[in-house]
Structures are given as C-alpha cells and as structure tokens.
Amino acid sequence: MLLISTNLFSDARFRMLDWIRKAHHKARQVSRIKYRESWLVLILICAITLPVFSGTIERQISEPDHPTVNELIEKYSQTLDLVQSIISSYQTSSIGSWYLPPLNMNSVNEKFYMRGQRRTDSKGRTYDQRYRWGYVSQQRPNVPKESATYSLMVSTPNLQYAHSKTACGPVPTGLLTYLDYQGSGGDSFINETDAFFLGYIGNDSRVDVNLKNAKQISMQPEPEIINGSVCYVVQADTAYGDYTLWLDSAHGFQPARIEASREKGDIINVTKHQPPPDKTIEAKDSLVIDSIKFKEVKGVWVPVEGRVRRNIEWVDGCFKKDEIHFKTTEIILNPDHDALGSFADPIKNQELDPELVNGTRVRLGKERLECIWRDGRIVDKKGSVVHDFRTKKSSGK
C-alpha cells in the first residue's frame, strides 16, 4: 500500500508538474508575442518620430536662425529710408594732428570744439550752421568760446549763401558770398560726423546702395554682441572702398560700429566732383565709428552719439588724423521744411543768420561785385543801393 500510495502521489505530482510546465510554456509564448508586439510598436514610433527630430536637429545645425546678408542690407535700407530728412542740433569735441606743408599746417594733438545745426531734405537742399573754438589755426591756437569762428551755408537749387566770420558777435569780421543759383561746391553734409545717420560715409552714394552693388560681400557666421545687442557683421569690397558694418538688430539695423577705408582707384563721389583718373589723389583714407548710442524718435532708431576716428595718409608723408566725439542734442525727423522755412534765404529771413551785422562784406552774383550789408540793404562801394530787402526792390545784380 505504501508503494501504491507513493506511485499515486508521484503520478499526481507529475500531472501537476506537467500542467504547470504547459501553463508556463503558454505564458512564455504569450509573453514573447506581447514582447514582440511592444518592440514593433516602439520601432514604428521611432520610425515616425526620429526623422522629425533628425530634420529639426539638421535644420538647427545647417540653417541657423540668422537673416541672410541680403535680408540684413534690406532691413538697413528700410531704416535709412525713414531718416533722410532731418534737423539736427549737435556739439562735438575733437583732437587732431596733421602734417600738411603745402597748407602750412603742422600740429599735434590740438583740441577744438564745435556746435551748430544741420538741416537736409536729401533732395539738394542743405543748411549748415557752425561755431568753432579752441584750436582754429596756428595763428589762433586757443580761441575762447565767446569769440568762436562762425560759418553758415545754405544751398538750394536757386541759392548759394555762404557767410563766414573770424569771430562771432557784433563786429563785422565776415564775408558773405551771395548767389541766386546753386554753386559748384559739393554737399558738405556728407563729410560730417552725423552724415552716417543718413547712410553716407565720406561720399555721396548711400552705403546700403554701395553694399548692394559690392564686388564681394559676406557675413560673419556668428553675430557679435555690442552693448547687449546682437550685431551682424557684414564685410564688403565696393567701388567706393572697403566696409565692415556691425548691423544692430535691436536698433533698426543701424550700424553699432563702422570700419571703412579707401585708396587710390576707389570712387570718392558719383557726381561731377569726382576727379579724373589722372588727377586722383594718392592717399589712404580710413575711418572707424564706434561707441554709438541710439535714440528712438517717432518709432525710428537713430544714432545720436559716438566717436569718429579718421586717418588720411598721402604718399609724400603728409597726413591728417582726427578723433571726434559727437553728440546730437536735438533731432527732428522728416520735418515740414517748407512750413518751417528751413532753407529760406537768410538775407530775407535774418533770424536764420544771427551773425549777419551791418558792415559785413558781400560778394554778389557771378561777377562777385564787392558790396556791403547795411540796414537790410546791399550797397556798393559808392553807397548806391543794389538790393533793398526791406522793400523787396532792387536795381539788379
């Protein structure tokens, strides 16, 4: 009985173990199926999503979120188009050295100061008034502010008015050249410190136009940070010289820094004032404008302060070197110049020329007739009235 019982137990245990084995085998089969199904699902997910992530990563690497050089220049152009007509009051402090024997100029680190106002509509009309003191010449190395030299030039298609005085004030120390047509002189505004506000850097072709027509142009792969702003660095070789501009993305893509240079063979101006090739001056002219501060005026960012360093070197050893700190004290964008009389004839609107006083010498018309300004009239050397602006009558020019 014991043997039988043992055998019965063994058989029952076998059947139980066999059932467990089969159940386990079935469970493993189910598990394998589910395992494979899980992997298939995961593979499908990866197949769908990885190309998306891969494309995103690839785009981030190969296509950084930077504008192209053409887009940058176009943004710069759009800002310049908004600031072509201005009234700008300014002040400057400068230190200069020059060695120019033909002009009897030889000085080192001379300091001088200026203040004034400039107006332009970028259509051929300009008003440029300035006072200068400090170093004026070797004969006048330390002119006090109250005795500053003075100049005023108003240029329109029908007027060339140029008044200069060796000292401001009631004494008639000046000479007025008065023409009823535009003279042959170039636009002096393009050489001033604030001309780059309008996009002019030493010549009468706007720099964005020069960049668009560049022989070669490129952009640094990565921008630089200037005063917390992202600036894209554009370099160009143009017919007007070489430019490097740091275009400030936070300030209308106006340049936060400018480096420019030109040599013999580069165009100075696009007007008739460009010298012929055989008379081109052999000189190297380099310019750096930096430390620029901006102000938002009527929704437009404009530069209002900065530093200009300019160096001109001639092949014969002559040179001129200046460092200028400029500051715009007031600026009006796109004023109604006609309503304001911005370019009116100062001889008929004497508030435009506060330094015109009795006794001022006048050179009148094409003949450069020598006259005198006296009580609202221009009289010749004999005292005969040539123009009477009080009654708007004249005997002719």
PDB file of C-alpha atoms in Angstrom, residues 12-187:
ATOM      1  CA  ALA A  12      -0.369  13.137  -9.377  1.00  0.00           C
ATOM      2  CA  ARG A  13       2.709  15.237  -8.886  1.00  0.00           C
ATOM      3  CA  PHE A  14       3.768  14.515 -12.464  1.00  0.00           C
ATOM      4  CA  ARG A  15       0.408  15.583 -13.818  1.00  0.00           C
ATOM      5  CA  MET A  16       0.561  18.709 -11.732  1.00  0.00           C
ATOM      6  CA  LEU A  17       4.093  19.493 -12.874  1.00  0.00           C
ATOM      7  CA  ASP A  18       3.127  18.806 -16.474  1.00  0.00           C
ATOM      8  CA  TRP A  19       0.185  21.198 -16.165  1.00  0.00           C
ATOM      9  CA  ILE A  20       2.441  23.821 -14.647  1.00  0.00           C
ATOM     10  CA  ARG A  21       5.014  23.277 -17.427  1.00  0.00           C
ATOM     11  CA  LYS A  22       2.404  23.645 -20.138  1.00  0.00           C
ATOM     12  CA  ALA A  23       0.914  26.679 -18.472  1.00  0.00           C
ATOM     13  CA  HIS A  24       4.366  28.245 -18.158  1.00  0.00           C
ATOM     14  CA  HIS A  25       5.171  27.428 -21.788  1.00  0.00           C
ATOM     15  CA  LYS A  26       1.924  29.020 -22.897  1.00  0.00           C
ATOM     16  CA  ALA A  27       2.607  32.042 -20.753  1.00  0.00           C
ATOM     17  CA  ARG A  28       6.060  32.374 -22.285  1.00  0.00           C
ATOM     18  CA  GLN A  29       4.572  32.193 -25.766  1.00  0.00           C
ATOM     19  CA  VAL A  30       2.076  34.896 -24.895  1.00  0.00           C
ATOM     20  CA  SER A  31       4.847  36.928 -23.310  1.00  0.00           C
ATOM     21  CA  ARG A  32       7.012  36.587 -26.403  1.00  0.00           C
ATOM     22  CA  ILE A  33       4.158  37.728 -28.602  1.00  0.00           C
ATOM     23  CA  LYS A  34       3.472  40.717 -26.370  1.00  0.00           C
ATOM     24  CA  TYR A  35       7.201  41.438 -26.155  1.00  0.00           C
ATOM     25  CA  ARG A  36       7.496  41.349 -29.921  1.00  0.00           C
ATOM     26  CA  GLU A  37       4.392  43.490 -30.229  1.00  0.00           C
ATOM     27  CA  SER A  38       5.882  46.026 -27.827  1.00  0.00           C
ATOM     28  CA  TRP A  39       9.098  46.207 -29.843  1.00  0.00           C
ATOM     29  CA  LEU A  40       7.155  46.538 -33.077  1.00  0.00           C
ATOM     30  CA  VAL A  41       5.193  49.442 -31.601  1.00  0.00           C
ATOM     31  CA  LEU A  42       8.403  51.079 -30.358  1.00  0.00           C
ATOM     32  CA  ILE A  43      10.103  50.596 -33.737  1.00  0.00           C
ATOM     33  CA  LEU A  44       7.103  52.140 -35.506  1.00  0.00           C
ATOM     34  CA  ILE A  45       7.148  55.121 -33.132  1.00  0.00           C
ATOM     35  CA  CYS A  46      10.857  55.641 -33.727  1.00  0.00           C
ATOM     36  CA  ALA A  47      10.408  55.271 -37.477  1.00  0.00           C
ATOM     37  CA  ILE A  48       7.817  58.024 -37.419  1.00  0.00           C
ATOM     38  CA  THR A  49       9.373  60.417 -34.923  1.00  0.00           C
ATOM     39  CA  LEU A  50      13.116  60.123 -35.470  1.00  0.00           C
ATOM     40  CA  PRO A  51      13.050  61.692 -38.960  1.00  0.00           C
ATOM     41  CA  VAL A  52      11.175  64.646 -37.487  1.00  0.00           C
ATOM     42  CA  PHE A  53      13.705  65.086 -34.699  1.00  0.00           C
ATOM     43  CA  SER A  54      16.554  64.422 -37.114  1.00  0.00           C
ATOM     44  CA  GLY A  55      15.251  67.052 -39.535  1.00  0.00           C
ATOM     45  CA  THR A  56      14.868  69.531 -36.692  1.00  0.00           C
ATOM     46  CA  ILE A  57      18.405  68.919 -35.487  1.00  0.00           C
ATOM     47  CA  GLU A  58      19.738  69.108 -39.038  1.00  0.00           C
ATOM     48  CA  ARG A  59      17.942  72.395 -39.660  1.00  0.00           C
ATOM     49  CA  GLN A  60      19.268  73.811 -36.401  1.00  0.00           C
ATOM     50  CA  ILE A  61      22.801  72.936 -37.456  1.00  0.00           C
ATOM     51  CA  SER A  62      22.711  73.733 -41.179  1.00  0.00           C
ATOM     52  CA  GLU A  63      20.194  76.595 -41.139  1.00  0.00           C
ATOM     53  CA  PRO A  64      20.811  78.836 -38.076  1.00  0.00           C
ATOM     54  CA  ASP A  65      18.145  81.373 -37.270  1.00  0.00           C
ATOM     55  CA  HIS A  66      20.080  84.297 -38.805  1.00  0.00           C
ATOM     56  CA  PRO A  67      18.985  86.604 -41.630  1.00  0.00           C
ATOM     57  CA  THR A  68      20.916  86.416 -44.881  1.00  0.00           C
ATOM     58  CA  VAL A  69      23.271  89.206 -45.868  1.00  0.00           C
ATOM     59  CA  ASN A  70      20.750  90.450 -48.457  1.00  0.00           C
ATOM     60  CA  GLU A  71      17.987  90.492 -45.850  1.00  0.00           C
ATOM     61  CA  LEU A  72      20.227  92.472 -43.486  1.00  0.00           C
ATOM     62  CA  ILE A  73      21.026  95.117 -46.081  1.00  0.00           C
ATOM     63  CA  GLU A  74      17.359  95.416 -46.990  1.00  0.00           C
ATOM     64  CA  LYS A  75      16.436  95.958 -43.327  1.00  0.00           C
ATOM     65  CA  TYR A  76      19.156  98.614 -43.087  1.00  0.00           C
ATOM     66  CA  SER A  77      17.803 100.283 -46.243  1.00  0.00           C
ATOM     67  CA  GLN A  78      14.294 100.360 -44.814  1.00  0.00           C
ATOM     68  CA  THR A  79      15.532 102.244 -41.744  1.00  0.00           C
ATOM     69  CA  LEU A  80      17.590 104.694 -43.810  1.00  0.00           C
ATOM     70  CA  ASP A  81      14.581 105.448 -45.994  1.00  0.00           C
ATOM     71  CA  LEU A  82      12.872 106.794 -42.862  1.00  0.00           C
ATOM     72  CA  VAL A  83      15.648 109.207 -41.808  1.00  0.00           C
ATOM     73  CA  GLN A  84      16.584 111.077 -44.986  1.00  0.00           C
ATOM     74  CA  SER A  85      15.115 114.424 -43.930  1.00  0.00           C
ATOM     75  CA  ILE A  86      16.276 115.892 -40.608  1.00  0.00           C
ATOM     76  CA  ILE A  87      17.046 118.911 -38.488  1.00  0.00           C
ATOM     77  CA  SER A  88      19.952 118.079 -36.201  1.00  0.00           C
ATOM     78  CA  SER A  89      21.470 120.264 -33.477  1.00  0.00           C
ATOM     79  CA  TYR A  90      24.850 118.974 -32.352  1.00  0.00           C
ATOM     80  CA  GLN A  91      28.053 119.514 -30.436  1.00  0.00           C
ATOM     81  CA  THR A  92      31.490 117.953 -30.890  1.00  0.00           C
ATOM     82  CA  SER A  93      34.847 117.819 -29.156  1.00  0.00           C
ATOM     83  CA  SER A  94      37.889 116.862 -31.221  1.00  0.00           C
ATOM     84  CA  ILE A  95      41.595 116.273 -31.042  1.00  0.00           C
ATOM     85  CA  GLY A  96      43.591 116.411 -34.244  1.00  0.00           C
ATOM     86  CA  SER A  97      47.083 116.103 -35.664  1.00  0.00           C
ATOM     87  CA  TRP A  98      48.154 116.994 -39.177  1.00  0.00           C
ATOM     88  CA  TYR A  99      51.237 117.478 -41.284  1.00  0.00           C
ATOM     89  CA  LEU A 100      50.345 119.384 -44.455  1.00  0.00           C
ATOM     90  CA  PRO A 101      53.288 121.604 -45.518  1.00  0.00           C
ATOM     91  CA  PRO A 102      51.552 122.861 -48.708  1.00  0.00           C
ATOM     92  CA  LEU A 103      48.896 124.406 -46.453  1.00  0.00           C
ATOM     93  CA  ASN A 104      51.401 125.463 -43.793  1.00  0.00           C
ATOM     94  CA  MET A 105      49.724 123.147 -41.296  1.00  0.00           C
ATOM     95  CA  ASN A 106      51.796 121.196 -38.792  1.00  0.00           C
ATOM     96  CA  SER A 107      50.194 120.481 -35.433  1.00  0.00           C
ATOM     97  CA  VAL A 108      49.975 117.650 -32.922  1.00  0.00           C
ATOM     98  CA  ASN A 109      47.042 116.775 -30.641  1.00  0.00           C
ATOM     99  CA  GLU A 110      45.244 120.099 -30.939  1.00  0.00           C
ATOM    100  CA  LYS A 111      41.839 120.328 -29.266  1.00  0.00           C
ATOM    101  CA  PHE A 112      38.860 122.127 -30.755  1.00  0.00           C
ATOM    102  CA  TYR A 113      35.112 122.226 -30.256  1.00  0.00           C
ATOM    103  CA  MET A 114      32.044 122.857 -32.363  1.00  0.00           C
ATOM    104  CA  ARG A 115      28.330 123.338 -32.040  1.00  0.00           C
ATOM    105  CA  GLY A 116      25.691 124.049 -34.613  1.00  0.00           C
ATOM    106  CA  GLN A 117      22.733 122.845 -36.575  1.00  0.00           C
ATOM    107  CA  ARG A 118      22.346 120.992 -39.844  1.00  0.00           C
ATOM    108  CA  ARG A 119      19.280 120.508 -41.980  1.00  0.00           C
ATOM    109  CA  THR A 120      18.785 118.455 -45.113  1.00  0.00           C
ATOM    110  CA  ASP A 121      15.948 117.057 -47.163  1.00  0.00           C
ATOM    111  CA  SER A 122      18.315 114.814 -49.185  1.00  0.00           C
ATOM    112  CA  LYS A 123      16.937 116.457 -52.326  1.00  0.00           C
ATOM    113  CA  GLY A 124      19.609 119.073 -52.844  1.00  0.00           C
ATOM    114  CA  ARG A 125      18.735 121.499 -50.040  1.00  0.00           C
ATOM    115  CA  THR A 126      21.026 121.932 -47.025  1.00  0.00           C
ATOM    116  CA  TYR A 127      21.515 124.337 -44.131  1.00  0.00           C
ATOM    117  CA  ASP A 128      24.769 124.096 -42.171  1.00  0.00           C
ATOM    118  CA  GLN A 129      25.492 126.476 -39.287  1.00  0.00           C
ATOM    119  CA  ARG A 130      28.511 126.027 -37.018  1.00  0.00           C
ATOM    120  CA  TYR A 131      30.571 127.742 -34.327  1.00  0.00           C
ATOM    121  CA  ARG A 132      34.140 126.606 -33.635  1.00  0.00           C
ATOM    122  CA  TRP A 133      36.530 127.448 -30.817  1.00  0.00           C
ATOM    123  CA  GLY A 134      39.686 126.103 -29.206  1.00  0.00           C
ATOM    124  CA  TYR A 135      42.337 125.456 -31.834  1.00  0.00           C
ATOM    125  CA  VAL A 136      41.401 127.258 -35.055  1.00  0.00           C
ATOM    126  CA  SER A 137      44.793 127.800 -36.711  1.00  0.00           C
ATOM    127  CA  GLN A 138      48.469 128.140 -35.850  1.00  0.00           C
ATOM    128  CA  GLN A 139      47.868 131.867 -35.553  1.00  0.00           C
ATOM    129  CA  ARG A 140      44.795 131.306 -33.348  1.00  0.00           C
ATOM    130  CA  PRO A 141      45.507 128.204 -31.241  1.00  0.00           C
ATOM    131  CA  ASN A 142      43.184 128.922 -28.318  1.00  0.00           C
ATOM    132  CA  VAL A 143      40.055 130.836 -29.333  1.00  0.00           C
ATOM    133  CA  PRO A 144      37.567 131.261 -26.449  1.00  0.00           C
ATOM    134  CA  LYS A 145      34.009 130.066 -26.901  1.00  0.00           C
ATOM    135  CA  GLU A 146      32.583 133.586 -26.768  1.00  0.00           C
ATOM    136  CA  SER A 147      34.781 134.556 -29.733  1.00  0.00           C
ATOM    137  CA  ALA A 148      34.186 131.413 -31.768  1.00  0.00           C
ATOM    138  CA  THR A 149      34.519 131.441 -35.520  1.00  0.00           C
ATOM    139  CA  TYR A 150      31.235 131.167 -37.401  1.00  0.00           C
ATOM    140  CA  SER A 151      30.045 129.841 -40.708  1.00  0.00           C
ATOM    141  CA  LEU A 152      26.686 129.367 -42.360  1.00  0.00           C
ATOM    142  CA  MET A 153      25.996 127.752 -45.700  1.00  0.00           C
ATOM    143  CA  VAL A 154      22.559 127.440 -47.250  1.00  0.00           C
ATOM    144  CA  SER A 155      22.324 125.636 -50.557  1.00  0.00           C
ATOM    145  CA  THR A 156      19.233 125.147 -52.724  1.00  0.00           C
ATOM    146  CA  PRO A 157      18.715 124.938 -56.496  1.00  0.00           C
ATOM    147  CA  ASN A 158      18.135 128.716 -56.516  1.00  0.00           C
ATOM    148  CA  LEU A 159      20.506 129.900 -53.811  1.00  0.00           C
ATOM    149  CA  GLN A 160      24.095 129.656 -52.633  1.00  0.00           C
ATOM    150  CA  TYR A 161      24.534 131.568 -49.378  1.00  0.00           C
ATOM    151  CA  ALA A 162      27.905 131.306 -47.632  1.00  0.00           C
ATOM    152  CA  HIS A 163      28.736 133.518 -44.644  1.00  0.00           C
ATOM    153  CA  SER A 164      31.913 133.098 -42.594  1.00  0.00           C
ATOM    154  CA  LYS A 165      33.263 135.161 -39.690  1.00  0.00           C
ATOM    155  CA  THR A 166      36.583 135.015 -37.904  1.00  0.00           C
ATOM    156  CA  ALA A 167      34.770 135.848 -34.652  1.00  0.00           C
ATOM    157  CA  CYS A 168      31.106 135.799 -33.761  1.00  0.00           C
ATOM    158  CA  GLY A 169      29.471 138.877 -32.292  1.00  0.00           C
ATOM    159  CA  PRO A 170      28.512 142.405 -33.385  1.00  0.00           C
ATOM    160  CA  VAL A 171      31.787 143.193 -35.155  1.00  0.00           C
ATOM    161  CA  PRO A 172      31.582 142.695 -38.959  1.00  0.00           C
ATOM    162  CA  THR A 173      34.501 140.296 -39.320  1.00  0.00           C
ATOM    163  CA  GLY A 174      32.937 138.154 -42.019  1.00  0.00           C
ATOM    164  CA  LEU A 175      32.389 137.733 -45.721  1.00  0.00           C
ATOM    165  CA  LEU A 176      29.091 136.789 -47.341  1.00  0.00           C
ATOM    166  CA  THR A 177      29.002 135.232 -50.795  1.00  0.00           C
ATOM    167  CA  TYR A 178      25.509 135.558 -52.201  1.00  0.00           C
ATOM    168  CA  LEU A 179      24.377 133.847 -55.411  1.00  0.00           C
ATOM    169  CA  ASP A 180      20.886 133.300 -56.778  1.00  0.00           C
ATOM    170  CA  TYR A 181      21.860 129.894 -58.121  1.00  0.00           C
ATOM    171  CA  GLN A 182      23.425 126.791 -56.641  1.00  0.00           C
ATOM    172  CA  GLY A 183      27.200 126.929 -56.578  1.00  0.00           C
ATOM    173  CA  SER A 184      29.586 124.267 -57.793  1.00  0.00           C
ATOM    174  CA  GLY A 185      30.650 123.134 -54.321  1.00  0.00           C
ATOM    175  CA  GLY A 186      29.781 119.621 -53.197  1.00  0.00           C
ATOM    176  CA  ASP A 187      27.381 118.701 -50.436  1.00  0.00           C
TER     177      ASP A 187
END
